[in-house]
PDB file of C-alpha atoms in Angstrom:
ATOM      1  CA  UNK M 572       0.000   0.000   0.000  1.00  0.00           C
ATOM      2  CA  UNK M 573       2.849   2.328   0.631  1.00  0.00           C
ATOM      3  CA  UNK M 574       4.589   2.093  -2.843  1.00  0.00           C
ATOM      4  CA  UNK M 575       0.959   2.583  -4.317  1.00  0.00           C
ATOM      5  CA  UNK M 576       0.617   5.849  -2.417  1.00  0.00           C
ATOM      6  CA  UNK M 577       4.032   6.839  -3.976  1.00  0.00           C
ATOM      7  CA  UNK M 578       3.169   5.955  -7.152  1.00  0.00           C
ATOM      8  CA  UNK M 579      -0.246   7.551  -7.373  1.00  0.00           C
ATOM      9  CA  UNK M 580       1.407  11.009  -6.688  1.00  0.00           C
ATOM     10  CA  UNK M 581       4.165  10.330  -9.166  1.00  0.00           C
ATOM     11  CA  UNK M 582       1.620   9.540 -11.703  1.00  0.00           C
ATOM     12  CA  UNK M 583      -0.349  12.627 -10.869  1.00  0.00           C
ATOM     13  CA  UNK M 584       2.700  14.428 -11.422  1.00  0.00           C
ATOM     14  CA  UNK M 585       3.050  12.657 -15.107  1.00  0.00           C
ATOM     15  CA  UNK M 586      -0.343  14.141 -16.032  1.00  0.00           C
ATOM     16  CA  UNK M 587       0.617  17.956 -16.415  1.00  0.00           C
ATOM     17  CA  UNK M 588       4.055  17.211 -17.440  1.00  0.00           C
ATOM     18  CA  UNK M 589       4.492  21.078 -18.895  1.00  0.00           C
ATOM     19  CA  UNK M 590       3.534  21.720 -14.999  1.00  0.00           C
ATOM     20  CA  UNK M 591       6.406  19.400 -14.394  1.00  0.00           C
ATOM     21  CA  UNK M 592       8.732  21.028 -16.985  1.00  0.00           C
ATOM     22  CA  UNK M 593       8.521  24.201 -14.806  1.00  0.00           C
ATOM     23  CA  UNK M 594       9.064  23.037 -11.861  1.00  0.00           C
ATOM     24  CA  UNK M 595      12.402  21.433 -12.741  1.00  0.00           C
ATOM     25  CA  UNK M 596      13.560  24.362 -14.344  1.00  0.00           C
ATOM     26  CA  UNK M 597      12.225  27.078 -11.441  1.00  0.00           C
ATOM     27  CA  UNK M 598      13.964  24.924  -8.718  1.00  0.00           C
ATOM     28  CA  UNK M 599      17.069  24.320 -10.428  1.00  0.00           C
ATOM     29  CA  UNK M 600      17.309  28.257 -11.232  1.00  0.00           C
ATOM     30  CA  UNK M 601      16.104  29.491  -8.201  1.00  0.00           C
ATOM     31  CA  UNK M 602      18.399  27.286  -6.202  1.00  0.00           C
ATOM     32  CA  UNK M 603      21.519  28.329  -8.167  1.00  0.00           C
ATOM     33  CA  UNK M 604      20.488  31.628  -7.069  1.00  0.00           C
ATOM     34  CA  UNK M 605      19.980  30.790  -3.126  1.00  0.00           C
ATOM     35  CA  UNK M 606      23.199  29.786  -3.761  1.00  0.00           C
ATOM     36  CA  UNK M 607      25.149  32.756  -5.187  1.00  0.00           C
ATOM     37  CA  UNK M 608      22.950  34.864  -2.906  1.00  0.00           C
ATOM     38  CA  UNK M 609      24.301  33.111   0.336  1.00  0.00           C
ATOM     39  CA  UNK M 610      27.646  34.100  -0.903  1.00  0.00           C
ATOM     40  CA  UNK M 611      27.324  37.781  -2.040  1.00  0.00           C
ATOM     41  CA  UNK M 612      27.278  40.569   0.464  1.00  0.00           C
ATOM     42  CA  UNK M 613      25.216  43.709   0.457  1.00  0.00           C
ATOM     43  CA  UNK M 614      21.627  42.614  -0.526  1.00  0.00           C
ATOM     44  CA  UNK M 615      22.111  38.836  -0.006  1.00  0.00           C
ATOM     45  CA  UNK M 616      19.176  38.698   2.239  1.00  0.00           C
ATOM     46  CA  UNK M 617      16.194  39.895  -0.229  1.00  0.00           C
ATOM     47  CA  UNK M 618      17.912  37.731  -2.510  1.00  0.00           C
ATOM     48  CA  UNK M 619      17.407  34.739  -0.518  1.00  0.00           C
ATOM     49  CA  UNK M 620      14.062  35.407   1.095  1.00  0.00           C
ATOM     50  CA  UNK M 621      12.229  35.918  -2.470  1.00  0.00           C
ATOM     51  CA  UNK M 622      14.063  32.673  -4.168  1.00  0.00           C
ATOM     52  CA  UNK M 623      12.786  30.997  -0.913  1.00  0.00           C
ATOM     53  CA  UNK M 624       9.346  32.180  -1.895  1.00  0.00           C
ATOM     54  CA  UNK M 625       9.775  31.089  -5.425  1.00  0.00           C
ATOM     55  CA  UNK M 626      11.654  27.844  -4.846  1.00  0.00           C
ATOM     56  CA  UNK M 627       8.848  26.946  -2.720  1.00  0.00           C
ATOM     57  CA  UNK M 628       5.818  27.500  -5.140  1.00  0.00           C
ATOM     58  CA  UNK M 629       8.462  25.560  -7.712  1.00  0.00           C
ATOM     59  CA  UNK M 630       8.554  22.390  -5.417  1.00  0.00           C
ATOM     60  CA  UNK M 631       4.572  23.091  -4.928  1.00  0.00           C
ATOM     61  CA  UNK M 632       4.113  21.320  -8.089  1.00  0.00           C
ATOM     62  CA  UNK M 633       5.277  17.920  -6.963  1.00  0.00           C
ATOM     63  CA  UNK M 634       3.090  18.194  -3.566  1.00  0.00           C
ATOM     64  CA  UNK M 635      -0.328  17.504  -5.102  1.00  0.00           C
ATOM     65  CA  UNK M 636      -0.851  14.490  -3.153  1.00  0.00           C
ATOM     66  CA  UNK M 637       0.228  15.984   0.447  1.00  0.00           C
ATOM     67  CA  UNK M 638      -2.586  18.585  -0.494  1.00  0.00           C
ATOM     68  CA  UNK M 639      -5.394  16.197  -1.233  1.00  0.00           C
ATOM     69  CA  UNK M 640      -4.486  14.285   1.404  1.00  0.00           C
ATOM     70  CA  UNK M 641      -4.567  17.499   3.944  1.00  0.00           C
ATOM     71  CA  UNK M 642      -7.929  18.023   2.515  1.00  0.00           C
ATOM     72  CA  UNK M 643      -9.409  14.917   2.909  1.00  0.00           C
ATOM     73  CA  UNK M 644      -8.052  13.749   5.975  1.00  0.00           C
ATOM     74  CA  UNK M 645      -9.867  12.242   8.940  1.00  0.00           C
ATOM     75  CA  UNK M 646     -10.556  10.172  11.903  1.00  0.00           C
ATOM     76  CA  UNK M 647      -9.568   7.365  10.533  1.00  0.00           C
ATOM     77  CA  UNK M 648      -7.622   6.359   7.147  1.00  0.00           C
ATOM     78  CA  UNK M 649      -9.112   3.988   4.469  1.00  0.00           C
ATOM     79  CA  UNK M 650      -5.261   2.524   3.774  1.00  0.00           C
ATOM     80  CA  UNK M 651      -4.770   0.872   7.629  1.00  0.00           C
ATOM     81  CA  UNK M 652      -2.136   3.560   7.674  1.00  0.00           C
ATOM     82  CA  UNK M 653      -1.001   6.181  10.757  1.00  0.00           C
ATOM     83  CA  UNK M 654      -1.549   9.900   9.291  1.00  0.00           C
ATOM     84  CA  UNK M 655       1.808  10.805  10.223  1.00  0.00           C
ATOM     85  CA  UNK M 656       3.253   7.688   7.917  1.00  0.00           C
ATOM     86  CA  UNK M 657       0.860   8.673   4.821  1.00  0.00           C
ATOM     87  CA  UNK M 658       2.045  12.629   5.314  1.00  0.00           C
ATOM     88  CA  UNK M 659       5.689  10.923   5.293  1.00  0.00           C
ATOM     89  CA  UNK M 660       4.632   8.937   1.649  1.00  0.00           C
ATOM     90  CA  UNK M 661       3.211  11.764   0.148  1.00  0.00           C
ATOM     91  CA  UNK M 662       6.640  13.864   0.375  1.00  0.00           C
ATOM     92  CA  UNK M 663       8.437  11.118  -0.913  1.00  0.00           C
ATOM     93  CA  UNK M 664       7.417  11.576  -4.656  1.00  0.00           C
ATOM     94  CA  UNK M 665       8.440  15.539  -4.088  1.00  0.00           C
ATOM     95  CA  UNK M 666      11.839  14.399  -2.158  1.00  0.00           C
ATOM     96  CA  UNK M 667      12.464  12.637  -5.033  1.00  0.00           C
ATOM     97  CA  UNK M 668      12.427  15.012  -7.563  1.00  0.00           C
ATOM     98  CA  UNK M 669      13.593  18.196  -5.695  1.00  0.00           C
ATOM     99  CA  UNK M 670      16.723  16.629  -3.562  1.00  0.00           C
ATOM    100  CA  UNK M 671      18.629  16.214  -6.914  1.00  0.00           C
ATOM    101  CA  UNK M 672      17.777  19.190  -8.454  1.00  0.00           C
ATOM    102  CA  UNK M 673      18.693  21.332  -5.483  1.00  0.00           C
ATOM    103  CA  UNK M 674      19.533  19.038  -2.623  1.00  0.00           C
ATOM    104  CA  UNK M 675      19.246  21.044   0.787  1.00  0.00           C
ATOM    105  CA  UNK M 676      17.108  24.180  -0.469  1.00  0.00           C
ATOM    106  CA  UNK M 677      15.051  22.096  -1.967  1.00  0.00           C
ATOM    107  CA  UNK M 678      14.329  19.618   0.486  1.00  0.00           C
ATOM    108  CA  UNK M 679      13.461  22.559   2.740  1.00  0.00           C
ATOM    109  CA  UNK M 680      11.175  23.757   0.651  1.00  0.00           C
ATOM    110  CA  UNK M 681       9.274  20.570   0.285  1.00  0.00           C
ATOM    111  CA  UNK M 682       8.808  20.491   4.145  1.00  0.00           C
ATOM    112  CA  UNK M 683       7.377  24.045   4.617  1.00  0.00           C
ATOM    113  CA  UNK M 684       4.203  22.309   1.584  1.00  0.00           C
ATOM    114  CA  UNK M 685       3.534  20.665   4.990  1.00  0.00           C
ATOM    115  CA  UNK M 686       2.116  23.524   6.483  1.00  0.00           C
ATOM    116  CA  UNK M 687      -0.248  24.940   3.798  1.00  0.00           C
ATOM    117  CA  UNK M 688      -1.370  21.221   3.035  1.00  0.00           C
ATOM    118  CA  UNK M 689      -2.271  20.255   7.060  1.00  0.00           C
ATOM    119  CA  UNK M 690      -3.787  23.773   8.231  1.00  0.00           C
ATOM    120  CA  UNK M 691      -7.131  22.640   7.107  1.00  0.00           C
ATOM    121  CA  UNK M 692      -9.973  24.820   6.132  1.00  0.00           C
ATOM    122  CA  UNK M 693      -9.969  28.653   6.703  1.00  0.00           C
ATOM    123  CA  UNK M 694     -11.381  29.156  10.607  1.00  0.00           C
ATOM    124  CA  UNK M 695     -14.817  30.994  10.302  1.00  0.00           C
ATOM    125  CA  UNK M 696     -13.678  32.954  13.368  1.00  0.00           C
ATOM    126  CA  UNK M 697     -11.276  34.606  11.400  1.00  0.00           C
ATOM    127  CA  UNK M 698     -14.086  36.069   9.031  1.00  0.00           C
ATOM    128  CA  UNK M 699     -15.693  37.647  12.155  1.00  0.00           C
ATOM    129  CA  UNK M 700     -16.354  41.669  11.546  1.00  0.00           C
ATOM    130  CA  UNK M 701     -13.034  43.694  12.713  1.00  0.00           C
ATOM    131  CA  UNK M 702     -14.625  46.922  12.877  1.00  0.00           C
ATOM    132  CA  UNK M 703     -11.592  49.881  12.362  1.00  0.00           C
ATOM    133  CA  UNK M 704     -11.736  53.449  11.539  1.00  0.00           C
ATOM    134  CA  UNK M 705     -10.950  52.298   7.742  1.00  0.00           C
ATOM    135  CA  UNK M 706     -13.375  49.897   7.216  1.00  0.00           C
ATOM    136  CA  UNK M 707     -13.833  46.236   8.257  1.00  0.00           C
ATOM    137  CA  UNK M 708     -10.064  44.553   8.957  1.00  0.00           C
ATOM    138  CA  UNK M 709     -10.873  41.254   8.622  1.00  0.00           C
ATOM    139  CA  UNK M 710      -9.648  40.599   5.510  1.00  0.00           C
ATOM    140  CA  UNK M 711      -5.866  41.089   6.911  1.00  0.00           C
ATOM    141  CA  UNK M 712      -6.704  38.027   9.473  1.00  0.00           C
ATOM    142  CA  UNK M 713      -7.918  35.754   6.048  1.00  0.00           C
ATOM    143  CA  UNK M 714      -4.787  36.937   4.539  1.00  0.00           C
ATOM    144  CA  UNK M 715      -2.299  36.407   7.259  1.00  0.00           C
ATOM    145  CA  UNK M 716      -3.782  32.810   7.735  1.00  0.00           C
ATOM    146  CA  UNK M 717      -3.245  31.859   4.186  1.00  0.00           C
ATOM    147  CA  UNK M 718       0.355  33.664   3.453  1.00  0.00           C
ATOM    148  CA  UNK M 719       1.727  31.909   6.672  1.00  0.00           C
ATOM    149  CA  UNK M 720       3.705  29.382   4.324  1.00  0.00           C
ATOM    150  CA  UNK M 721       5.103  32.099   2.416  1.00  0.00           C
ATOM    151  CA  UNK M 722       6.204  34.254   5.024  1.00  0.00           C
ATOM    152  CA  UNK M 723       7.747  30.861   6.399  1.00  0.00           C
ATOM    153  CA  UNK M 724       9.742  30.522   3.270  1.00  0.00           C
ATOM    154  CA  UNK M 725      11.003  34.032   3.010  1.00  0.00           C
ATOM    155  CA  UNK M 726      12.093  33.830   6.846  1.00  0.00           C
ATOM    156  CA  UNK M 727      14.429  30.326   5.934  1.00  0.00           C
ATOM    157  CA  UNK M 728      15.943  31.861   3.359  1.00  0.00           C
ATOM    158  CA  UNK M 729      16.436  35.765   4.767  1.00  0.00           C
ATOM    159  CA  UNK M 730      17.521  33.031   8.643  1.00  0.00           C
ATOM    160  CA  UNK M 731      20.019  31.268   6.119  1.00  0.00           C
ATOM    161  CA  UNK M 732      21.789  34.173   4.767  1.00  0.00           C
ATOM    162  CA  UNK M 733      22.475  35.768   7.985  1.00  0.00           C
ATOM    163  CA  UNK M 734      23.788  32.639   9.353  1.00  0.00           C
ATOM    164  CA  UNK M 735      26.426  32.060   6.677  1.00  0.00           C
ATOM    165  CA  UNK M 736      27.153  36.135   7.461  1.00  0.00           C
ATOM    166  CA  UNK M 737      27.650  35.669  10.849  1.00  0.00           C
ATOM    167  CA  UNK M 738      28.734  32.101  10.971  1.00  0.00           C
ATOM    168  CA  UNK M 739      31.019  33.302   8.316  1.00  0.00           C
ATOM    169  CA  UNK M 740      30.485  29.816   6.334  1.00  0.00           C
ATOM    170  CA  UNK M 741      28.187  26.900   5.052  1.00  0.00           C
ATOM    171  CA  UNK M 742      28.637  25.511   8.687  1.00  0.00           C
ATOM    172  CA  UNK M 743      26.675  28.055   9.977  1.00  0.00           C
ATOM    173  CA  UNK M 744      23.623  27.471   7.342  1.00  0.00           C
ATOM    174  CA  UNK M 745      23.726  24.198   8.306  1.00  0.00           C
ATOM    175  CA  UNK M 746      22.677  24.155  11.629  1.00  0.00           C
ATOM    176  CA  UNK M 747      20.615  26.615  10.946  1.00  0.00           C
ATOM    177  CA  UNK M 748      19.026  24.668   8.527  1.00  0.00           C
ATOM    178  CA  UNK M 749      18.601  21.884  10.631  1.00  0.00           C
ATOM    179  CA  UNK M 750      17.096  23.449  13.818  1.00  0.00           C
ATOM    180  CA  UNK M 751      14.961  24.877  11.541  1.00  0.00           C
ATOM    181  CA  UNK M 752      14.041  21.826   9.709  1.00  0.00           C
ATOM    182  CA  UNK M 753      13.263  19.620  13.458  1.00  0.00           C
ATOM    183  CA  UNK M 754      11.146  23.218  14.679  1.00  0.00           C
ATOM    184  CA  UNK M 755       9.226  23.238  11.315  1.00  0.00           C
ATOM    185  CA  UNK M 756       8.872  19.128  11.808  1.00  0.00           C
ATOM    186  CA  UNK M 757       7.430  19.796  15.482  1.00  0.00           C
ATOM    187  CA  UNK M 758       4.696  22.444  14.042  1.00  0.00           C
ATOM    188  CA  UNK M 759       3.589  20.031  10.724  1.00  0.00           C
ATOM    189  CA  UNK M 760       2.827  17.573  13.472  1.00  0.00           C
ATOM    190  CA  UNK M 761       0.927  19.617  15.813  1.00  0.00           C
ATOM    191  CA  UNK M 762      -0.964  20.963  12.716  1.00  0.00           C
ATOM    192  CA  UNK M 763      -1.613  16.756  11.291  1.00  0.00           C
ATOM    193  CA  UNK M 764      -2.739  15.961  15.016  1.00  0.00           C
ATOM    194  CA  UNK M 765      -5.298  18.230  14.946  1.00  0.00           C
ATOM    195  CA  UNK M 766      -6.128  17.649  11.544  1.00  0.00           C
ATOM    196  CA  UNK M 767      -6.574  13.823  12.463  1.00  0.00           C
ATOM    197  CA  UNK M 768      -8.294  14.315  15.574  1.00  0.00           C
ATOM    198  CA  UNK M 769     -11.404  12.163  15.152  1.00  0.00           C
TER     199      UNK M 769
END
């Protein structure tokens, strides 16, 4: 059942192969240009935050399955399977693809789809009226609650390139990258045991 779960997403993926065409090429630029950008000096920061954005809208295209999953998940699973192991299967087919391409940035990326995919549906609290001297607010809450992936993104990539500054080296990006990586790991699950919560 695993390798079927696998397959099915790579086989999605195989549908809109033009879709696929762009990915490869957005995530092998953009990552060249994480890259130079965690080298360069003055600027190196907006650099890396906005290929973070787009490097992570690239890998989007490989994470179908981890979104129709998020969106269909329940109490209990059809496969037999533990939510946790089928969110684990459905980044394998975007591991896969993005780890060559770009190996580290990448892979990144293809954790924070986690969080858009397991957030669930839009809270209605957050539609509530915010009554302000300019008007009703509470289309910043909406927004906020849909960009938090993004922002996410933007804040690993901005986090990396001040850690090779001030670590002075790729050892520095590294750990940074990998705290990051068990914190953003910690969150996805809080977010798939709520999801999952019967």
């Amino acid at each position: 059942m695993s390798g079927a779960i696998v397959l099915r997403d790579l086989l999605g993926i195989a549908r809109f192969p033009v879709r696929a065409v762009v990915g490869v090429v957005a995530t092998t630029g953009v990552s060249a240009i994480i890259a130079l950008g965690l080298r360069e000096g003055a600027g190196a920061q907006l650099v890396t935050a906005t290929a973070a954005i787009v490097l992570y809208f690239a890998v989007g295209v490989w994470c179908e399955g981890l979104r129709f999953f998020g969106a269909t998940i329940g109490g209990s699973s059809p496969y037999g399977i533990s939510p946790t192991t089928q969110v684990g299967l459905h980044l394998v087919a975007p591991l896969l693809i993005s780890v060559p391409l770009a190996a580290i940035a990448a892979a990144a990326a293809s954790e924070g789809c986690v969080f858009p995919a397991l957030k669930g549906t839009l809270p209605i609290s957050l539609l509530m009226p915010v009554p302000s001297p300019i008007g009703d607010l509470s289309v910043v809450n909406a927004a906020l609650w849909l960009a938090d992936a993004v922002t996410i993104m933007a804040l690993i990539g901005g986090g990396l390139t001040i850690s090779v500054t001030v670590a002075n080296g790729a050892v520095g990006a590294s750990l940074a990258l990998a705290v990051l990586s068990v914190l953003m790991g910690w969150w996805a699950q809080v977010r798939l045991g709520r999801l999952a919560r019967p």
